[in-house]
């Protein structure tokens, strides 16, 4: 039985009520108990309706749920609920076959973190799960992910992760591909992001007085500083920070452009089913798509990857960027 966090909290609240044989819990009492439990769990008031409680009771009774034997007892004009067996509790239920299969799938997914910095504890946890639930098998992998454990800079994930969590100011020695020599920056770290199989740190760069991204594979050294940590600007939400771009670079001097592209008919279904950006709109009859993004190097690299199967129709500024790259390529392949 699929369950979200709210449903699990409600089931546990109902379970606690139904175990009390000397109390009489009707629908209103169960609703109140669930609302209080949800508030305790999520620190916000949520309304629970009668139409929600009745399916919850049915799910708890079902074979796909907890197979609970729930009695309906009349107390005057009110129907009250309790377990037929006072010793029953959903907390005592053994893991079901469906849950066992889900656990197996979860272990397979978690196995991809083995060997990653800051996830050394994962191997011990997975071993315990496999041993506890007798899930050890052949050990053969059945799913693959894009992951390069030899990628330079992965060793920086742990200190950066800990600095973000502990609100520590960092002294970072950094050398970009374009620079002749490294620079040293005071950085207040906020966020780690992976893009195109590379990792990037976003933090406040005191030299530029702005949020800057640092490629982890270009960081030469990291050390903590005894300085007051600068909190992330209140108008920055990293869940939305990258909404208007492809990749990780946000140019300061550019705005969102409505980009129109024509796609080769044989390529169109792939781009339609795997959008270039969440803003993508598809025009099937014309084999065209549009996206609304801020143009950056990552966008151009992505569009160029389609070669002759994609043409930018507008705006002219983005067409010019594509043309300039194509002219340079043409010099190599005359």
Coordinates of C-alpha atoms in Angstrom, one line a residue:
X1 CA 0.0 0.0 0.0
X2 CA 1.5 3.3 -1.1
X3 CA 1.7 5.7 1.8
X4 CA 2.8 9.3 2.0
X5 CA 4.2 10.9 5.2
X6 CA 0.8 12.4 6.1
X7 CA -1.0 9.1 5.8
X8 CA 1.6 7.3 8.0
X9 CA 1.1 10.0 10.7
X10 CA -2.7 9.5 10.5
X11 CA -2.5 5.7 10.7
X12 CA -0.3 5.9 13.8
X13 CA -2.6 8.4 15.4
X14 CA -5.6 6.2 14.7
X15 CA -3.7 3.1 15.9
X16 CA -3.0 4.8 19.2
X17 CA -6.6 5.6 19.7
X18 CA -7.9 2.1 18.7
X19 CA -5.5 0.4 21.2
X20 CA -7.3 2.2 24.1
X21 CA -10.0 -0.3 25.0
X22 CA -11.4 1.8 27.8
X23 CA -12.0 4.9 25.7
X24 CA -14.6 5.5 23.1
X25 CA -13.3 7.1 19.9
X26 CA -15.8 8.2 17.3
X27 CA -15.0 9.8 14.0
X28 CA -14.7 13.3 15.5
X29 CA -12.3 12.1 18.1
X30 CA -10.2 10.3 15.5
X31 CA -10.1 13.5 13.4
X32 CA -8.9 15.6 16.3
X33 CA -6.2 13.0 17.2
X34 CA -5.0 13.0 13.5
X35 CA -4.9 16.8 13.3
X36 CA -2.9 17.0 16.5
X37 CA -0.5 14.3 15.3
X38 CA 0.0 16.1 12.0
X39 CA 0.7 19.4 13.8
X40 CA 3.3 17.7 16.1
X41 CA 4.9 16.1 13.0
X42 CA 5.0 19.0 10.6
X43 CA 4.5 22.1 12.9
X44 CA 1.5 23.3 10.8
X45 CA -2.2 23.0 11.1
X46 CA -3.8 20.6 8.7
X47 CA -7.5 19.8 8.3
X48 CA -8.5 16.2 8.3
X49 CA -12.0 15.4 7.0
X50 CA -14.4 12.5 7.6
X51 CA -14.0 11.5 4.0
X52 CA -10.3 11.0 4.8
X53 CA -10.7 9.0 8.0
X54 CA -13.1 6.5 6.5
X55 CA -10.7 5.4 3.8
X56 CA -7.9 5.3 6.4
X57 CA -9.9 2.9 8.5
X58 CA -10.6 0.8 5.4
X59 CA -7.0 0.8 4.3
X60 CA -5.9 -0.3 7.8
X61 CA -8.3 -3.2 7.6
X62 CA -7.4 -4.3 4.1
X63 CA -5.0 -7.1 3.2
X64 CA -2.8 -4.6 1.3
X65 CA -2.7 -2.5 4.5
X66 CA -2.3 -3.7 8.1
X67 CA -5.1 -6.4 8.1
X68 CA -6.4 -4.8 11.3
X69 CA -9.6 -6.3 12.9
X70 CA -11.5 -3.1 13.8
X71 CA -14.8 -3.3 15.7
X72 CA -17.6 -0.8 15.3
X73 CA -19.3 -0.3 18.7
X74 CA -22.5 1.7 19.2
X75 CA -22.3 4.3 22.0
X76 CA -25.7 5.9 22.0
X77 CA -26.2 7.5 18.6
X78 CA -22.4 7.5 17.9
X79 CA -20.3 4.7 16.3
X80 CA -17.0 4.2 18.1
X81 CA -14.0 2.2 16.9
X82 CA -11.5 -0.1 18.6
X83 CA -9.4 -3.1 17.9
X84 CA -11.0 -6.5 18.4
X85 CA -7.7 -7.7 19.8
X86 CA -6.5 -5.2 22.5
X87 CA -2.9 -6.4 21.9
X88 CA -2.9 -5.5 18.2
X89 CA -1.0 -2.6 16.9
X90 CA 0.2 -1.7 13.4
X91 CA 3.6 -1.0 15.0
X92 CA 3.9 -4.8 15.7
X93 CA 3.1 -5.8 12.2
X94 CA 5.8 -7.7 10.4
X95 CA 7.1 -6.4 7.1
X96 CA 4.8 -7.3 4.1
X97 CA 5.9 -8.9 0.9
X98 CA 5.3 -5.7 -1.0
X99 CA 7.3 -3.7 1.6
X100 CA 10.1 -6.3 1.3
X101 CA 10.3 -5.8 -2.4
X102 CA 10.3 -2.0 -2.0
X103 CA 13.1 -2.4 0.5
X104 CA 15.1 -4.5 -1.9
X105 CA 14.7 -1.8 -4.6
X106 CA 15.7 0.9 -2.1
X107 CA 18.9 -1.0 -1.2
X108 CA 19.8 -1.3 -4.9
X109 CA 19.3 2.4 -5.2
X110 CA 21.4 3.2 -2.1
X111 CA 24.2 1.0 -3.3
X112 CA 25.1 3.6 -5.9
X113 CA 26.4 5.9 -3.1
X114 CA 29.0 3.3 -2.0
X115 CA 32.4 4.9 -2.2
X116 CA 31.1 8.4 -2.4
X117 CA 32.7 10.9 0.0
X118 CA 30.6 11.6 3.1
X119 CA 28.6 8.3 2.4
X120 CA 31.1 5.9 4.0
X121 CA 28.5 5.1 6.6
X122 CA 26.3 3.8 3.8
X123 CA 28.1 0.5 3.5
X124 CA 27.6 -0.3 7.1
X125 CA 23.9 0.6 7.0
X126 CA 23.3 -1.5 3.9
X127 CA 25.1 -4.5 5.4
X128 CA 22.9 -4.3 8.4
X129 CA 19.7 -4.0 6.3
X130 CA 20.8 -6.9 4.1
X131 CA 21.6 -9.0 7.2
X132 CA 18.5 -8.1 9.2
X133 CA 16.0 -8.8 6.4
X134 CA 18.0 -11.6 4.7
X135 CA 18.3 -9.7 1.5
X136 CA 21.7 -10.8 0.5
X137 CA 21.8 -12.0 -3.1
X138 CA 24.3 -12.4 -5.9
X139 CA 25.3 -8.8 -5.5
X140 CA 25.1 -8.3 -9.3
X141 CA 24.2 -4.7 -10.3
X142 CA 20.9 -4.4 -12.2
X143 CA 20.8 -0.6 -12.6
X144 CA 23.4 1.9 -13.7
X145 CA 23.8 5.6 -13.0
X146 CA 26.0 8.3 -14.4
X147 CA 28.7 8.4 -11.8
X148 CA 32.4 8.8 -12.0
X149 CA 34.1 7.9 -8.7
X150 CA 37.5 8.9 -10.2
X151 CA 36.3 12.4 -10.9
X152 CA 38.7 15.0 -9.5
X153 CA 37.2 17.1 -6.7
X154 CA 34.9 14.5 -5.2
X155 CA 37.2 14.5 -2.1
X156 CA 36.0 18.1 -1.5
X157 CA 32.3 17.2 -1.1
X158 CA 32.7 16.1 2.6
X159 CA 34.4 19.3 3.9
X160 CA 32.1 21.5 1.9
X161 CA 29.0 19.7 3.0
X162 CA 30.1 19.9 6.6
X163 CA 30.9 23.6 6.2
X164 CA 27.5 24.4 4.9
X165 CA 25.7 22.5 7.7
X166 CA 28.0 24.0 10.4
X167 CA 27.9 27.5 8.9
X168 CA 31.6 27.8 8.6
X169 CA 33.5 30.4 6.5
X170 CA 36.0 29.0 4.1
X171 CA 39.3 30.0 2.6
X172 CA 39.3 28.4 -0.9
X173 CA 42.3 28.3 -3.2
X174 CA 40.8 28.1 -6.7
X175 CA 42.2 28.0 -10.2
X176 CA 39.8 28.1 -13.1
X177 CA 40.7 26.7 -16.5
X178 CA 41.1 30.2 -17.9
X179 CA 43.4 31.5 -15.1
X180 CA 47.2 31.4 -15.2
X181 CA 47.5 31.1 -11.5
X182 CA 45.2 30.2 -8.5
X183 CA 43.4 32.8 -6.4
X184 CA 42.4 32.7 -2.8
X185 CA 38.7 33.5 -1.9
X186 CA 36.8 34.0 1.3
X187 CA 33.6 32.0 0.7
X188 CA 30.5 31.6 2.8
X189 CA 29.1 28.2 1.4
X190 CA 25.4 27.7 0.8
X191 CA 24.7 24.9 -1.7
X192 CA 26.2 22.0 -3.6
X193 CA 24.9 21.1 -7.1
X194 CA 25.7 18.5 -9.6
X195 CA 25.4 19.2 -13.3
X196 CA 26.7 17.2 -16.3
X197 CA 28.6 14.8 -13.9
X198 CA 30.5 17.7 -12.3
X199 CA 29.9 19.2 -8.8
X200 CA 29.7 22.9 -8.0
X201 CA 29.7 24.9 -4.8
X202 CA 27.6 28.1 -4.6
X203 CA 28.5 30.6 -1.9
X204 CA 29.0 34.2 -1.1
X205 CA 32.3 35.5 -2.5
X206 CA 33.4 38.4 -0.3
X207 CA 35.7 39.8 -3.1
X208 CA 32.8 40.1 -5.6
X209 CA 30.1 40.7 -3.0
X210 CA 27.9 38.2 -4.8
X211 CA 27.0 34.5 -5.0
X212 CA 29.6 32.7 -7.0
X213 CA 29.9 29.1 -8.2
X214 CA 33.1 27.1 -7.9
X215 CA 33.7 23.8 -9.8
X216 CA 34.9 21.3 -7.2
X217 CA 37.5 19.9 -9.6
X218 CA 39.2 23.3 -9.8
X219 CA 39.5 23.7 -6.0
X220 CA 43.1 23.2 -4.9
X221 CA 42.7 23.6 -1.1
X222 CA 40.0 24.3 1.5
X223 CA 40.5 25.6 5.1
X224 CA 38.1 27.1 7.6
X225 CA 38.4 30.7 8.8
X226 CA 37.6 32.4 12.1
X227 CA 35.1 34.8 10.6
X228 CA 31.4 35.6 11.1
X229 CA 29.2 33.5 8.7
X230 CA 27.1 35.5 6.3
X231 CA 23.6 34.0 5.9
X232 CA 22.2 33.3 2.5
X233 CA 20.3 36.4 1.1
X234 CA 16.7 36.1 2.0
X235 CA 15.6 36.4 -1.6
X236 CA 17.6 33.4 -2.7
X237 CA 15.9 30.0 -2.7
X238 CA 18.1 27.3 -4.2
X239 CA 15.0 25.2 -5.0
X240 CA 14.1 27.9 -7.5
X241 CA 17.6 29.5 -8.1
X242 CA 18.2 27.5 -11.3
X243 CA 14.7 27.7 -12.8
X244 CA 15.6 30.2 -15.5
X245 CA 18.7 28.5 -16.8
X246 CA 20.2 25.3 -18.1
X247 CA 23.2 24.3 -16.1
X248 CA 24.8 26.3 -13.3
X249 CA 25.9 29.7 -14.8
X250 CA 23.6 32.7 -14.3
X251 CA 24.9 35.6 -16.4
X252 CA 24.3 39.0 -14.8
X253 CA 23.9 41.0 -18.0
X254 CA 21.3 38.8 -19.7
X255 CA 17.6 38.3 -19.3
X256 CA 15.1 35.5 -20.0
X257 CA 14.7 34.9 -23.7
X258 CA 11.9 33.2 -25.5
X259 CA 13.9 30.8 -27.7
X260 CA 12.2 29.2 -30.7
X261 CA 13.7 26.1 -32.3
X262 CA 12.9 23.8 -35.2
X263 CA 13.7 20.1 -34.7
X264 CA 14.3 17.5 -37.3
X265 CA 11.3 15.2 -37.6
X266 CA 13.2 12.1 -36.5
X267 CA 14.7 13.9 -33.5
X268 CA 11.5 15.7 -32.4
X269 CA 9.9 12.8 -30.4
X270 CA 13.0 12.5 -28.3
X271 CA 13.1 16.1 -27.4
X272 CA 9.4 16.2 -26.8
X273 CA 9.5 13.3 -24.4
X274 CA 12.8 14.6 -22.7
X275 CA 12.3 18.4 -22.6
X276 CA 15.4 20.6 -22.7
X277 CA 13.9 22.7 -19.9
X278 CA 10.7 22.7 -17.7
X279 CA 9.4 25.7 -19.7
X280 CA 9.4 23.8 -23.0
X281 CA 6.3 24.0 -25.2
X282 CA 5.9 21.7 -28.1
X283 CA 4.3 22.4 -31.5
X284 CA 3.8 19.0 -33.2
X285 CA 2.6 20.1 -36.6
X286 CA 5.6 22.4 -37.2
X287 CA 8.2 20.3 -35.3
X288 CA 9.0 23.3 -33.2
X289 CA 9.7 23.8 -29.5
X290 CA 10.1 26.9 -27.4
X291 CA 11.9 27.4 -24.0
X292 CA 12.2 30.5 -21.8
X293 CA 15.7 30.7 -20.3
X294 CA 18.6 33.0 -19.8
X295 CA 21.2 32.2 -22.5
X296 CA 24.5 30.9 -21.1
X297 CA 27.3 28.6 -22.2
X298 CA 25.6 25.5 -21.0
X299 CA 22.5 26.2 -23.2
X300 CA 24.7 26.7 -26.3
X301 CA 26.6 23.5 -25.6
X302 CA 23.4 21.6 -25.2
X303 CA 21.9 23.0 -28.4
X304 CA 25.1 22.3 -30.3
X305 CA 25.0 18.7 -29.2
X306 CA 22.1 18.1 -31.5
X307 CA 24.2 19.1 -34.5
X308 CA 22.1 19.6 -37.7
X309 CA 19.0 18.1 -36.0
X310 CA 18.2 21.4 -34.3
X311 CA 18.0 25.0 -35.6
X312 CA 17.5 28.1 -33.4
X313 CA 15.0 30.4 -35.2
X314 CA 14.8 33.2 -32.6
X315 CA 15.9 35.4 -31.0
X316 CA 18.7 36.7 -33.2
X317 CA 21.1 37.0 -30.3
X318 CA 21.0 33.3 -29.7
X319 CA 21.2 32.5 -33.4
X320 CA 24.3 34.7 -33.5
X321 CA 25.8 32.7 -30.6
X322 CA 25.2 29.5 -32.4
X323 CA 26.5 30.9 -35.7
X324 CA 29.8 32.0 -34.1
X325 CA 30.4 28.5 -32.6
X326 CA 29.5 26.9 -36.0
X327 CA 31.9 29.2 -37.8
X328 CA 34.7 28.2 -35.4
X329 CA 33.9 24.5 -35.9
X330 CA 33.9 25.0 -39.7
X331 CA 37.5 26.1 -39.5
X332 CA 38.4 22.6 -38.1
X333 CA 36.5 20.6 -40.7
X334 CA 37.2 22.2 -44.1

